[in-house]
Amino acid sequence: MLAEIKKEDINKAAEKISPYVHNTPVFTSKFFNELSGAELFFKCENFQKVGAFKARGGVHAALNLSDAELKKGLVTHSSGNHAQAVAYAAKILGAKAYIVMPDNAPKVKVNAVKGYGAEVILCEPTLEARESTLEEVQKEKEAIFIPPFNHNDVILGQATCAKELIEEVNDLDIIIAPIGGGGLISGTILSAKVFGKGIKVYGGEPEGADDAYRSLKSGELVKSHTPDTVADGLLVTLGDKTWAIIKEGIADIILVNDEQILEAMKLVWERMKIIIEPSCAVPVAAILKEKDLFKDKRVGIILTGGNVDLSRNYFS
Amino acid sequence: MLAEIKKEDINKAAEKISPYVHNTPVFTSKFFNELSGAELFFKCENFQKVGAFKARGGVHAALNLSDAELKKGLVTHSSGNHAQAVAYAAKILGAKAYIVMPDNAPKVKVNAVKGYGAEVILCEPTLEARESTLEEVQKEKEAIFIPPFNHNDVILGQATCAKELIEEVNDLDIIIAPIGGGGLISGTILSAKVFGKGIKVYGGEPEGADDAYRSLKSGELVKSHTPDTVADGLLVTLGDKTWAIIKEGIADIILVNDEQILEAMKLVWERMKIIIEPSCAVPVAAILKEKDLFKDKRVGIILTGGNVDLSRNYFS
């Protein structure tokens, strides 16, 4: 897919979603520049609609559906930001949304999804239960499944984030983003290729959910996985579409442990006064871990989201 | 004082401090507009140097000292943002800073002050101990005292915040800010008068530290005070200089309780993804409490600071 994607494809996606998503601001931080030795540009997708970049892909995929498809409604399973993204996409398009969520999902997330008018279907908190419940809803309602990452329209939607960053910040040497299912990082690779001049794309991944790292090192898509990390948005494994782009286009993947993730998250809260979620702190932690790699470089960091459970104290 | 202040005075202060402080961004929030029924413009001083508007007044007061005075160094007592502001002002001017802090001040705040190269003198956590320790340091070092609010140069420095807000957002009807010692609100009153067209200035104050409210209602400066509120930046009472301006220029003061303050703070964290401290949430809480007053108005809110103790969970 990587060779085939053209500027126009991403420009078209950006144009389509522009009425519904923010061109989020890019922050700088003297503190983090001094700490890292790099010149950092933080693309604040925590200020995005639904509080995460996921709005881009969800809205873009929904906008590419036919009226007949939209009439049937949208369905997905997610305990996190993709759930809100699909609920939001359905709301702005006047479609129904059915969101399958595990019954142990934080109440604040369930309420956020309901707040967009979506119907929440709770199921047991296993992947099997989520998939079988999704299938039932799909059959019963004939609703259209919007996958969280392994889908061309979702990837193109996520690509609009790096496009904006490259257009706003000249001469970036590197862009780094976290890797979960790979939707954002593969979109970032596409935009770096078509809009950038030799920009390298790095991925940050939790040690406790290192499937992409293992895939990259072995050259084969790894699906075996028992994730255990505080970065709860990065628990899934890559799909074939995202893996194909990552394999071809990523510079490298940097692993960080939970301690490093929480330390980076705390520093961002403390020094930049913005809320980022643990998954979002992964690339920040990666830069602080591998300083030599980023020293004196102009580095774009995609801050992916800011949806945290405030009843929990991450730092005590 | 109110009648005497001219545009040039505040413009001059703004020009002087501009190399050392940020013209902070103004955020909007669809969520808060819908919740309040008003059109809100959040002036984000939590992104200011030292994490609070206090940098403006501290830097301005220090810049107006002579070289001979600067050579003696700066001194103040504060457990909070003013401590960092004076330490920061001293650092950028190459002066020494002696900061008297209560020995129960959070370690993170003590470390932040030391991080600017200031000398921290710990004392017992009483006003008497703070003042007597300050006096000792003043005598011993001959250092110049930079008061936290009751000082013309400090007030003029804080006035630059509302000046920027008025210059960026057209046709504001109202500006609201919290009231502690009154430095920010009196500076805001001055700027609203000289730069605005009929802008009303409201104050938000915690019920548990309502000295300004009682002063306004009685017409006499109230000094008796046993504050008890989560808004730990607003515990002090007004000074004669700030009271004179407030008495003459404030539209009204709205009281909010700690529950309302923490609810507003949580909503800002959750929905705007920015960190604000409890004192900073007071005007947000005031708007949500007195919706009729702000309905359909264009309202500037000064978000005063974002220095919180992250080891504490405010919302559990």
GROMACS .gro file of C-alpha atoms in nm, chain A residues 25 27 30 46-47 49-51 91 108 112 116 265-266 269-276 306-308 310-313 315-316, chain B residues 25 27 30 46-47 49-51 91 108 112 116 265-266 269-276 306-308 310-313 315-316:
model
   62
   25PRO     CA    1  -0.208   2.321   1.815
   27PHE     CA    2   0.324   2.315   2.164
   30LYS     CA    3   1.189   2.481   2.685
   46ASN     CA    4  -0.533   1.547   2.341
   47PHE     CA    5  -0.718   1.867   2.238
   49LYS     CA    6  -1.253   1.610   1.933
   50VAL     CA    7  -1.332   1.317   2.168
   51GLY     CA    8  -0.994   1.388   2.331
   91LYS     CA    9  -2.368   1.180   1.579
  108VAL     CA   10  -1.670   0.782   3.259
  112ALA     CA   11  -1.891   0.970   2.724
  116TYR     CA   12  -2.285   1.123   2.189
  265MET     CA   13   0.346   1.139   3.174
  266LYS     CA   14   0.403   1.309   3.508
  269TRP     CA   15   0.141   1.713   3.335
  270GLU     CA   16   0.376   1.900   3.569
  271ARG     CA   17   0.573   2.106   3.320
  272MET     CA   18   0.341   2.151   3.021
  273LYS     CA   19   0.018   2.166   3.227
  274ILE     CA   20  -0.166   1.944   2.984
  275ILE     CA   21  -0.339   1.614   3.047
  276ILE     CA   22  -0.209   1.320   2.847
  306GLY     CA   23  -0.587   1.288   2.705
  307ASN     CA   24  -0.864   1.060   2.822
  308VAL     CA   25  -0.769   0.951   3.171
  310LEU     CA   26  -0.934   1.111   3.711
  311SER     CA   27  -1.057   0.901   4.001
  312ARG     CA   28  -0.731   0.711   3.970
  313ASN     CA   29  -0.400   0.855   4.093
  315PHE     CA   30   0.153   0.924   4.048
  316SER     CA   31   0.113   0.835   4.414
  341PRO     CA   32  -0.302   3.144   2.447
  343PHE     CA   33  -0.873   2.866   2.462
  346LYS     CA   34  -1.777   2.414   2.309
  362ASN     CA   35  -0.135   2.799   3.359
  363PHE     CA   36   0.093   2.799   3.054
  365LYS     CA   37   0.636   3.102   3.300
  366VAL     CA   38   0.648   2.938   3.648
  367GLY     CA   39   0.301   2.799   3.573
  407LYS     CA   40   1.732   3.431   3.782
  424VAL     CA   41   0.772   1.989   4.464
  428ALA     CA   42   1.086   2.432   4.188
  432TYR     CA   43   1.564   2.867   3.970
  581MET     CA   44  -1.157   2.192   3.830
  582LYS     CA   45  -1.240   1.834   3.737
  585TRP     CA   46  -0.915   1.872   3.342
  586GLU     CA   47  -1.158   1.626   3.186
  587ARG     CA   48  -1.296   1.832   2.904
  588MET     CA   49  -1.024   2.085   2.820
  589LYS     CA   50  -0.732   1.848   2.899
  590ILE     CA   51  -0.540   2.119   3.079
  591ILE     CA   52  -0.416   2.124   3.436
  592ILE     CA   53  -0.548   2.403   3.654
  622GLY     CA   54  -0.159   2.507   3.700
  623ASN     CA   55   0.074   2.423   3.986
  624VAL     CA   56  -0.077   2.124   4.160
  626LEU     CA   57   0.028   1.549   4.155
  627SER     CA   58   0.088   1.308   4.442
  628ARG     CA   59  -0.250   1.420   4.574
  629ASN     CA   60  -0.576   1.300   4.420
  631PHE     CA   61  -1.108   1.385   4.269
  632SER     CA   62  -1.126   1.049   4.443
   0.00000   0.00000   0.00000
